[in-house]
Coordinates of C-alpha atoms and ligand atoms in Angstrom, one line a residue:
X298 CA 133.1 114.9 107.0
X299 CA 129.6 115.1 105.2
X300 CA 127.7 112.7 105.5
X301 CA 125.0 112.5 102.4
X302 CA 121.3 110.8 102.5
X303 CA 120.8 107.5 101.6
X304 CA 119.8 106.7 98.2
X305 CA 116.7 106.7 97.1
X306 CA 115.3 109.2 100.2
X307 CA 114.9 112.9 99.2
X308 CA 115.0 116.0 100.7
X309 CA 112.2 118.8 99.8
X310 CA 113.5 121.7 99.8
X311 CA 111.4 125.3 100.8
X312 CA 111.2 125.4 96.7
X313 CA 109.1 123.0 96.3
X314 CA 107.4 122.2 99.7
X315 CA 105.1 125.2 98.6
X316 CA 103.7 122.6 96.2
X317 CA 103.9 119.7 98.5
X318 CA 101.4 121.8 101.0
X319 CA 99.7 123.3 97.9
X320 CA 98.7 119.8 97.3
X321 CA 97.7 118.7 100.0
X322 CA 95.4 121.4 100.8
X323 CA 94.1 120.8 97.3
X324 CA 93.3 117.0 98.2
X325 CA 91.8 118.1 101.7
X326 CA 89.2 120.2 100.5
X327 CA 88.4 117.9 97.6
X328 CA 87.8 114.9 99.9
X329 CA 85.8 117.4 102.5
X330 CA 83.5 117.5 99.9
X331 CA 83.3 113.8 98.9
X332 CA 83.0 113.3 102.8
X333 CA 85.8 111.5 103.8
X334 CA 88.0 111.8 107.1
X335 CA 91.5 111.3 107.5
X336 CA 93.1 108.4 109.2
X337 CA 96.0 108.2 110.3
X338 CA 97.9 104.8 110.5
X339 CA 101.6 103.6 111.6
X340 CA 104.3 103.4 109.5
X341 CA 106.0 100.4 111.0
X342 CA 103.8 97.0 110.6
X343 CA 104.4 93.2 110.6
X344 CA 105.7 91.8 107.7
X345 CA 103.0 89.3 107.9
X346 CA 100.7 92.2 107.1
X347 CA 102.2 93.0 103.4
X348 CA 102.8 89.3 102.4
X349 CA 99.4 88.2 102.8
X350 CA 98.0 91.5 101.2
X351 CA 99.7 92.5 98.5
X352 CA 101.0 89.2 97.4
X353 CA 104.1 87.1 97.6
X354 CA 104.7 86.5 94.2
X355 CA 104.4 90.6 93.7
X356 CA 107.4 92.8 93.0
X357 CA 106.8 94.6 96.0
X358 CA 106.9 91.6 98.9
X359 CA 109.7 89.5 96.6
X360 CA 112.6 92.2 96.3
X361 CA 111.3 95.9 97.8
X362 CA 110.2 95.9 101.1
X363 CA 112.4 97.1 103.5
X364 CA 112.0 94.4 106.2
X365 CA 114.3 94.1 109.9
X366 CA 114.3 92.0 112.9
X367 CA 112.7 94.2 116.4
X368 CA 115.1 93.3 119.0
X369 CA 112.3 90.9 120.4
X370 CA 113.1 88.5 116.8
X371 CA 109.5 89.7 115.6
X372 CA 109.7 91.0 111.6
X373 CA 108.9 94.7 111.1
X374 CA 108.6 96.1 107.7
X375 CA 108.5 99.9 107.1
X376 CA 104.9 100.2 105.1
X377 CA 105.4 99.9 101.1
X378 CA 101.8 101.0 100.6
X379 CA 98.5 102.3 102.5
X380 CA 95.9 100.3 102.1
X381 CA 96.9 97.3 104.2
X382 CA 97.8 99.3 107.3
X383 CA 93.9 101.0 107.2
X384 CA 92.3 97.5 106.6
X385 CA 94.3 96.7 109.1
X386 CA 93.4 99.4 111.8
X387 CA 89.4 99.1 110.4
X388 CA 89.5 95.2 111.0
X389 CA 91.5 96.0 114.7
X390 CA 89.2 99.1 115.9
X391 CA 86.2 97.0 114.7
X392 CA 85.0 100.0 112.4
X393 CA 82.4 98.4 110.5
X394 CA 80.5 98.2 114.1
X395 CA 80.8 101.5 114.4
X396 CA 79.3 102.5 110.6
X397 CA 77.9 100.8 107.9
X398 CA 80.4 102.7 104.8
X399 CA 83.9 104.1 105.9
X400 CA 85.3 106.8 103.6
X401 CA 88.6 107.3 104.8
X402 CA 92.0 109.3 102.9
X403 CA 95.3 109.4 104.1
X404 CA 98.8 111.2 103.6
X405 CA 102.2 109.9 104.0
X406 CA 105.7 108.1 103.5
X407 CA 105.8 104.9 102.0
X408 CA 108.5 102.7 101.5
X409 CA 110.0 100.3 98.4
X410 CA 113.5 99.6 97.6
X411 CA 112.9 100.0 93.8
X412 CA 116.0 101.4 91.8
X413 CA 115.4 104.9 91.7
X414 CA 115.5 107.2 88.6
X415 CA 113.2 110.5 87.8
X416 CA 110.0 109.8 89.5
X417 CA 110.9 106.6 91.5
X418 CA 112.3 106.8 94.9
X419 CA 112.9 104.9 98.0
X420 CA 110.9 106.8 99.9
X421 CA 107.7 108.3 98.4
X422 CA 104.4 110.1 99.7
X423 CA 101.2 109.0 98.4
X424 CA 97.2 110.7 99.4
X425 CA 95.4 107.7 99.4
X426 CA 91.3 107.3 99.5
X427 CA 89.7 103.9 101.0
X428 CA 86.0 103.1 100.9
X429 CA 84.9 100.4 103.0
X430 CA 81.5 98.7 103.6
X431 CA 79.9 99.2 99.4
X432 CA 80.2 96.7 96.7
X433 CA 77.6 98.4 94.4
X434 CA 79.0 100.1 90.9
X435 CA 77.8 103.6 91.7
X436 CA 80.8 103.4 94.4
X437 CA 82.9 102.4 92.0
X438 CA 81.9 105.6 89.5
X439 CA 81.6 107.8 92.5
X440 CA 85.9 107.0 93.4
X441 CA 86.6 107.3 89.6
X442 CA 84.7 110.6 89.6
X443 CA 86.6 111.9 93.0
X444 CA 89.7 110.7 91.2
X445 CA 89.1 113.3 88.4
X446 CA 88.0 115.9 90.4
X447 CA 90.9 115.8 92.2
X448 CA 92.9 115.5 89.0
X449 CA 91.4 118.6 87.5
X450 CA 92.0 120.5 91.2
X451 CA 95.7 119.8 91.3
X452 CA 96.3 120.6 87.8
X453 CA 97.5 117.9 86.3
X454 CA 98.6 117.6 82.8
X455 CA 96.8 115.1 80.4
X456 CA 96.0 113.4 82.6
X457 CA 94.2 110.1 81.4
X458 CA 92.2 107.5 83.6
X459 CA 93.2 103.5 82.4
X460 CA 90.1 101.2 83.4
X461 CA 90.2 97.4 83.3
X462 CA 88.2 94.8 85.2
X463 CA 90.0 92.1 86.9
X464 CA 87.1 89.7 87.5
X465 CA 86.6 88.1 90.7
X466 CA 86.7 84.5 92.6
X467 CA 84.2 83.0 90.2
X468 CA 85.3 84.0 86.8
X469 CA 89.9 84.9 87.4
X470 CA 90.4 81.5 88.2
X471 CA 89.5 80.1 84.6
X472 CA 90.8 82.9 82.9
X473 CA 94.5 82.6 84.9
X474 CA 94.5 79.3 83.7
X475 CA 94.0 80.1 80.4
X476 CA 96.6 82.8 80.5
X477 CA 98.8 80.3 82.1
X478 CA 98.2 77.9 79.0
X479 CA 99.2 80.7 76.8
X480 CA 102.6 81.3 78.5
X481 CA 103.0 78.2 78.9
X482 CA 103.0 77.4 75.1
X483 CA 105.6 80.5 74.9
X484 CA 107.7 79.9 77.7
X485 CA 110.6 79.8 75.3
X486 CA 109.9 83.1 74.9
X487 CA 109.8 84.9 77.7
X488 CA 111.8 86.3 80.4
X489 CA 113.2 84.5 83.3
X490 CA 110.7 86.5 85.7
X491 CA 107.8 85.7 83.5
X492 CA 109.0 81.9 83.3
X493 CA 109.4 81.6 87.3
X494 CA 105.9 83.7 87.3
X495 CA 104.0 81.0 85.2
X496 CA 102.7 79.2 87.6
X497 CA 102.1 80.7 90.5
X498 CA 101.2 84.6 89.1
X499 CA 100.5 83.8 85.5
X500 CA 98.8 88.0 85.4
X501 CA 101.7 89.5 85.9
X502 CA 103.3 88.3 82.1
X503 CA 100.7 91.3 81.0
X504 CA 102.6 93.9 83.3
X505 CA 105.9 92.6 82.1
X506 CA 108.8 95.8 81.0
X507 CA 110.5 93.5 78.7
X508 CA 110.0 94.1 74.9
X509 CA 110.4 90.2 73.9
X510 CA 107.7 89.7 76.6
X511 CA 105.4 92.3 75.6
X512 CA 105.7 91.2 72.1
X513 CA 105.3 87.1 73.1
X514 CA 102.1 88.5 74.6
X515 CA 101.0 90.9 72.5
X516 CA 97.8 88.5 71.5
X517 CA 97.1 87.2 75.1
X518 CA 93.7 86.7 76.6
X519 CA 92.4 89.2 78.6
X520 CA 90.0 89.2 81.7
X521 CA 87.6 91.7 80.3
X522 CA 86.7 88.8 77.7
X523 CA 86.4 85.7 80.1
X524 CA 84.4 88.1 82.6
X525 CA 81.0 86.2 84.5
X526 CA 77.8 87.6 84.0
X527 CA 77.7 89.5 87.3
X528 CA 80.9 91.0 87.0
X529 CA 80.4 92.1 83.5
X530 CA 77.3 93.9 84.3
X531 CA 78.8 96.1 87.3
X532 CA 81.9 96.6 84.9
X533 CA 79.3 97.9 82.6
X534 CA 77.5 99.8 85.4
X535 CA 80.9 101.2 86.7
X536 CA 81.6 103.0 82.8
X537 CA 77.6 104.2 82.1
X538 CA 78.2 106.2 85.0
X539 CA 81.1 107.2 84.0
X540 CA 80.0 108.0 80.5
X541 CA 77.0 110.1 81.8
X542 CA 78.9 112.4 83.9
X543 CA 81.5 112.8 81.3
X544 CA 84.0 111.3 82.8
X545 CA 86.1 109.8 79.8
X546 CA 88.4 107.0 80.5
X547 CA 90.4 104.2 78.5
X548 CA 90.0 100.8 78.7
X549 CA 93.4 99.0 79.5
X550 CA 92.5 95.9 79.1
X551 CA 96.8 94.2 79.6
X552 CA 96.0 96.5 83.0
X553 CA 96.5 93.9 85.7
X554 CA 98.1 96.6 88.9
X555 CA 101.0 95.1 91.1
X556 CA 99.5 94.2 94.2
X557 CA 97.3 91.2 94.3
X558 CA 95.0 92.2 96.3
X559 CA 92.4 93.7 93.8
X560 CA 88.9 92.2 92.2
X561 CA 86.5 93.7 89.8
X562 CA 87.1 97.6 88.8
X563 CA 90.8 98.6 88.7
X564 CA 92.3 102.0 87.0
X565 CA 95.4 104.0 86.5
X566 CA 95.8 107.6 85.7
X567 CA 99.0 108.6 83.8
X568 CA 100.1 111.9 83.0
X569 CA 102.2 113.8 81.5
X570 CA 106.2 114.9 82.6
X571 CA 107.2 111.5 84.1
X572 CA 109.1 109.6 81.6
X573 CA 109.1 106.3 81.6
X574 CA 107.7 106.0 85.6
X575 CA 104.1 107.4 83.7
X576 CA 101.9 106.6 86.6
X577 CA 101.0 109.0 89.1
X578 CA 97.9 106.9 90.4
X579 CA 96.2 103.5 90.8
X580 CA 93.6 101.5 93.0
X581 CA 91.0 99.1 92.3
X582 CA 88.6 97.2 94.1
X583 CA 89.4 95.0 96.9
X584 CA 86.4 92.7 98.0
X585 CA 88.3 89.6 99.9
X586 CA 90.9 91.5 101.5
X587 CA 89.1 92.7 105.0
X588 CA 88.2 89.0 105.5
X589 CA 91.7 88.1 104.5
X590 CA 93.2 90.4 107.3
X591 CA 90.3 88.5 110.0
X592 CA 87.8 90.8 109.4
X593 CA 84.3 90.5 107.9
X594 CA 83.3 90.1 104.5
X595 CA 83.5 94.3 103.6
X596 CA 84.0 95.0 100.3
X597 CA 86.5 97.7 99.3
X598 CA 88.1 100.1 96.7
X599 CA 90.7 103.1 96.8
X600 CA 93.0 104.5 95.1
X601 CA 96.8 106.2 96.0
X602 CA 98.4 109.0 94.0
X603 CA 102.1 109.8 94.4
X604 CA 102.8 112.6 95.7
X605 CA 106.5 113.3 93.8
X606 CA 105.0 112.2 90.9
X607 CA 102.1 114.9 91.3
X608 CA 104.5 117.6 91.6
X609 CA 106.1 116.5 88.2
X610 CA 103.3 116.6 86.1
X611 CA 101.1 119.4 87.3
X612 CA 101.2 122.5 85.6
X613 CA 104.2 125.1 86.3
X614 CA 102.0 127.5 87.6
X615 CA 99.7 125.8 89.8
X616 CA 100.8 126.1 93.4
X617 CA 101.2 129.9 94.2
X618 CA 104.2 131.2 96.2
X619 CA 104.4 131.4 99.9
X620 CA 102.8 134.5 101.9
X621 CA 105.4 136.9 101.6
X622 CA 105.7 138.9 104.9
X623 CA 103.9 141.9 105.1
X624 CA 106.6 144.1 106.6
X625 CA 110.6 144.0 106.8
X626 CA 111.8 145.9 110.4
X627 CA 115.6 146.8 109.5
X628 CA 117.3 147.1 113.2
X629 CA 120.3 149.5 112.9
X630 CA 122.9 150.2 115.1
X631 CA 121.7 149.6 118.9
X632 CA 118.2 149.2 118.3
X633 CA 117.7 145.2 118.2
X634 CA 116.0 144.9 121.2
X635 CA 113.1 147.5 120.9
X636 CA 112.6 146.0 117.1
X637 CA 112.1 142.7 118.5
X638 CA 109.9 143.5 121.1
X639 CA 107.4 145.3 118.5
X640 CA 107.6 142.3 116.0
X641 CA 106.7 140.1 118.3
X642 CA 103.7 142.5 119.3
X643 CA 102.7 143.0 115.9
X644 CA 103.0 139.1 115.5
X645 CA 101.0 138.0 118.2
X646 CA 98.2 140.6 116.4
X647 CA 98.6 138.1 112.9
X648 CA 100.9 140.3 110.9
X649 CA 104.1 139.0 109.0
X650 CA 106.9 140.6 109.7
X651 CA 110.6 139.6 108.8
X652 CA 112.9 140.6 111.3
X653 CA 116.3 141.5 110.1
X654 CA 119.5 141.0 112.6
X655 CA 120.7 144.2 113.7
X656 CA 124.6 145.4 113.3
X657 CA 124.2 145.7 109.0
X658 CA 124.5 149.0 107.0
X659 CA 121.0 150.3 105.9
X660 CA 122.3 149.0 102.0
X661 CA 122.4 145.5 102.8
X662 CA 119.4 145.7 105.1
X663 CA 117.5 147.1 102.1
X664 CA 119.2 144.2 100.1
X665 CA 117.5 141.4 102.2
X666 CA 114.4 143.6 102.3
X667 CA 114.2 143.1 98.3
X668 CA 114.9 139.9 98.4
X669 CA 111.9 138.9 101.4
X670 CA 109.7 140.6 99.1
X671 CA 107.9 142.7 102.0
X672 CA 106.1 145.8 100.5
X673 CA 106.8 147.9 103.6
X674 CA 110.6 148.0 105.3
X675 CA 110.3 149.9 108.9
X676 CA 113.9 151.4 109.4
X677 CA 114.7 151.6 113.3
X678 CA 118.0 153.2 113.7
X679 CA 119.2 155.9 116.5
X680 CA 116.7 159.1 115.7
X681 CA 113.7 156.7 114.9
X682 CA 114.7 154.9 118.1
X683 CA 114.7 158.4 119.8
X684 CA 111.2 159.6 118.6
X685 CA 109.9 156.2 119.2
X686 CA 108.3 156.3 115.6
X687 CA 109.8 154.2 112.6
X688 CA 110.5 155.2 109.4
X689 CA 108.5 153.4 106.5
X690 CA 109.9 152.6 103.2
X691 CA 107.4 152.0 100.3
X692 CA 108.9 149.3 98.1
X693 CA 106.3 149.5 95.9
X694 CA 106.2 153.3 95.6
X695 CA 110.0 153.7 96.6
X696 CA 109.5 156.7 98.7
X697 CA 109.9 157.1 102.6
X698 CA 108.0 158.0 105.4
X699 CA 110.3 159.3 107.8
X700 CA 109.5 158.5 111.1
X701 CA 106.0 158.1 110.2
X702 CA 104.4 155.1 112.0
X703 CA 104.6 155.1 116.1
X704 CA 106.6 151.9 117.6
X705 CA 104.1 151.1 120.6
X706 CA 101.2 150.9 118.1
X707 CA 99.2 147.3 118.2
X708 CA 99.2 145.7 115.0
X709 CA 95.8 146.8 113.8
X710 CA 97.2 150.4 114.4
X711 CA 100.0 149.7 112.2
X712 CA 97.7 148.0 109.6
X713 CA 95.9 151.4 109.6
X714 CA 98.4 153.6 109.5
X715 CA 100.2 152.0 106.7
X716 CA 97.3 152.1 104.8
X717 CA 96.2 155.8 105.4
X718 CA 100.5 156.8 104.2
X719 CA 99.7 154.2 100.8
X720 CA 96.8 156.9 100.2
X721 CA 98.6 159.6 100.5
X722 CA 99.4 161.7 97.4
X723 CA 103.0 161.5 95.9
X724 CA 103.9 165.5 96.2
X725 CA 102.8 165.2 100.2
X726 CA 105.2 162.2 100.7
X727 CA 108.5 163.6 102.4
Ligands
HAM927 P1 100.4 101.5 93.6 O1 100.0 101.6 92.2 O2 101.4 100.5 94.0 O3 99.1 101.3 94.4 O4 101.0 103.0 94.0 C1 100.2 104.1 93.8 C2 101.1 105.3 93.3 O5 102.2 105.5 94.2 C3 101.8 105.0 92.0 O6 101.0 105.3 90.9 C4 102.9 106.1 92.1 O7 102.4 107.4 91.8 C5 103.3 106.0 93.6 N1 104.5 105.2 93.7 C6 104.6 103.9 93.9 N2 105.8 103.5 94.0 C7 106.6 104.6 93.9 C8 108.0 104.9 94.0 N3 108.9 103.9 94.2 N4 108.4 106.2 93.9 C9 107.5 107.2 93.7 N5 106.2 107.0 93.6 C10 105.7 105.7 93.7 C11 99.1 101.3 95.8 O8 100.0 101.6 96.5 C12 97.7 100.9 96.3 N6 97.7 100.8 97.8 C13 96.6 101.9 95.9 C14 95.3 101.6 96.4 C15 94.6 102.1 97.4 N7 94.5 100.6 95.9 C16 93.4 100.6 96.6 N8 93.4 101.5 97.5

C-alpha cells in the first residue's frame, strides 16, 4: 500500500532543488554584503510564544497554527513564522548585551494550516532578515534597499515593493477607533469575519478577500492620514531615501500585514507568476515586540520572503543546472572493482565522475553516458583492464581514444592527459 504525503507538505524534487540551493546561495552572498549572520532557531516553540506576538485576533493564531499537547500537558506549536522564535532566542541569549545592533537572516520551514492552492502550502520555507537594536529611518531605507537588491539578485519578475506606515502607540489607537466607527456604521455590510473583527481588530476589515467588504470599505480611513508628527516625519525619511537611491516603491496605503506585531514602516513585494497568492514578501517594523517577549525596549524591523513563492516568479532561466560530472567510467564485463577503486581515487583528487554499474552492454552504457551529460566516458572492459589504460570517448568530438589514459594515474594526471587528447588534431585521433 502507498502511503502519500499529507496535504499541504511538498516534496522538492532534484528538478527544482537546483533552484532552491540557487537561492539560497543568492540570498547568502547578498546578506554577506549587508553584514548580517545567520541564526539558527528551533522549530518547535510554546504556543504562548505566537499568541502574544503575532496576535490572537490574526488569521494565523485563530485557525492555522498547528498546535499539540508534549506528553508533559505543555502546548507546542510547530513555528508559523520567524521572527518570534529570533526575538525570542535574542531576548533568551541576552544579545543586546553582547552588541548594540543585531543583523541577523535565517532559512527554513514554517508552518500554517492555510488551504493550499498554487503558491500556498502547509509547509513553506521562508529567508527571513531581522534588525535589532535601530529605530532610526536610514534602517528602515537600508532593509528596503537589501530587499531590492536581493530581488534584483534572484531574478524576480516585476517585482514591486508596497510601502505603508502603520503608525505607532501614540497615533493607531485614535485612528483604530476611527476605523472601528466606520465599520461600525457598515456593519450591515460586511462579512461575518469583519463583523466578529470590529471590535477587537478593527485593521484587519482593510485586508479583508471579500468583494462586498472591499467595496463597503473602499472609502475607509487610512493610517497614513491620521499619522503623528514623529511618525510622519520618519515615514517621510524612510521614502527620501528611498527616492534618492532609486529605489521606486508604491504606497499601499489599505496595506495593514497579518501579524500584529508591526509599528511604523511596513511593505510588501508582489510579483509576478503567483495568481491570486501575489505575495512573495513582507515585514515591517516591530518596536514593542522585544519588550513584549521580556526583553528591553529594542526596536525592530525584518522582512521574510517565501521561498516556493520565489521559485514561481523568478525568471525561467535564472538558476543554472547542476555540475554535470566531468567523466562517465563504463565498467564492462568483470571490471567493476578496478573502476571503482580509480573513481574513488580520482574523487578524493575533486573530479566528478559518474560511476556506471558494471554487467551492461557498452550501448546502454553509452545510453546513460548521454543522458549524465559527462563530456568524457572512460570504457574499462577486458583489453583496457589488461593494459591497465582506459579507453576515452569524446562526446563532444565523438571520436575514441583507445586505451589512451593510464588507470593508476592521480586525478591531476587524468585532468592533464585528457586535456593534451582534446588538443589533439582530428586525422591523429585513432
Ligand atoms: P508573512 O507576510 O506572514 O510575514 O510571510 C512572509 C512570506 O512568507 C509571504 O509573503 C509568503 O511569500 C510566505 N508565506 C506565508 N504563508 C505562506 C504559505 N502558506 N505558503 C507559502 N508561502 C507562504 C512573516 O512571516 C513575518 N515574520 C515577516 C517579517 C520578518 N516581519 C518582520 N520580520
Amino acid at each position: 500500500m502507498k502511503i502519500p504525503s499529507v496535504k499541504g507538505f511538498h516534496d522538492v524534487l532534484p528538478d527544482e532543488s537546483v533552484r532552491w540551493s540557487w537561492i539560497e546561495q543568492q540570498a547568502r552572498d547578498v546578506f554577506a554584503l549587508y553584514n548580517l549572520v545567520e541564526i539558527r532557531v528551533p522549530i518547535v516553540e510554546r504556543t504562548e510564544l505566537f499568541t502574544r506576538s503575532i496576535g490572537d485576533t490574526t488569521d494565523i493564531v485563530e485557525k492555522e497554527m498547528y498546535s499539540f499537547e508534549d506528553r508533559d500537558g505543555s502546548s507546542l506549536t510547530l513555528r508559523p513564522e520567524g521572527t518570534a522564535s529570533i526575538v525570542r532566542a535574542y531576548v533568551e541569549h541576552a544579545l543586546q548585551q553582547r552588541e548594540p545592533v543585531s543583523k541577523l537572516f535565517y532559512l527554513g520551514p514554517m508552518f500554517r494550516r492555510e488551504r493550499p492552492q498554487k503558491g500556498r502550502l502547509r509547509q513553506f520555507a521562508q529567508i527571513g532578515v531581522e534588525v535589532l537594536g535601530r529605530d532610526d529611518a536610514a534602517i528602515d531605507a537600508e532593509v528596503v534597499l537589501l530587499l531590492h537588491d536581493l530581488l534584483a539578485a534572484l531574478r524576480i519578475r516585476n517585482p514591486r515593493i508596497e510601502l505603508n506606515s502603520l503608525g505607532d502607540a501614540a497615533c493607531r489607537p485614535a485612528y483604530r477607533e476611527a476605523l472601528r466607527a466606520f465599520g461600525e456604521a457598515r456593519r450591515a455590510q460586511l462579512c461575518e469575519n469583519c463583523q466578529r473583527r470590529l471590535e477587537r481588530n478593527p485593521l484587519r476589515l482593510l485586508d479583508c478577500k471579500s468583494s462586498e467588504c472591499r467595496a463597503a470599505t473602499a472609502d475607509a480611513p487610512v493610517m497614513l492620514d491620521h499619522l503623528c508628527a514623529p511618525c510622519r516625519a520618519h515615514f517621510d525619511a524612510v521614502r527620501a531615501v528611498l527616492d534618492r537611491e532609486g529605489v521606486a516603491v508604491r504606497l499601499e496605503p489599505r496595506m495593514v500585514r497579518g501579524l500584529d506585531y508591526y509599528c511604523r514602516t511596513a511593505f510588501e513585494v508582489v510579483a509576478e507568476g503567483l495568481g491570486s497568492q501575489n505575495a512573495v514578501g513582507g515585514g515591517g517594523r516591530y518596536d514593542g515586540l522585544v519588550k513584549d517577549l521580556g526583553g528591553g525596549n529594542v526596536p525592530g524591523i525584518g522582512f521574510a520572503l517565501g521561498v516556493e513563492r520565489l521559485v514561481l516568479s523568478m525568471a525561467d532561466d535564472a538558476a543554472g543546472r547542476p555540475l554535470a560530472p566531468e567523466i562517465f567510467i563504463a565498467p564492462l564485463g568483470a571490471a567493476e572493482q578496478e573502476a571503482l577503486h580509480a573513481a574513488h581515487r580520482w574523487r578524493r583528487g575533486g573530479v566528478r565522475v559518474e560511476l556506471a554499474p558494471g554487467g551492461k552492454s557498452l550501448k546502454s552504457q553509452m545510453r546513460l553516458a548521454d543522458k549524465a551529460g559527462a563530456p568524457y566516458v572512460l570504457i574499462l572492459g577486458e583489453d583496457e583492464l589488461a593494459a591497465k589504460a582506459l579507453t576515452v570517448r569524446d562526446m563532444v568530438a565523438k571520436r575514441d581514444f583507445t586505451r589512451a589514459v593510464d588507470l593508476t594515474l592521480s586525478a591531476d594526471a587524468l585532468r592533464a592527459a585528457l586535456a593534451q587528447l582534446a588538443q589533439q588534431p582530428m586525422e591523429q585521433r585513432a
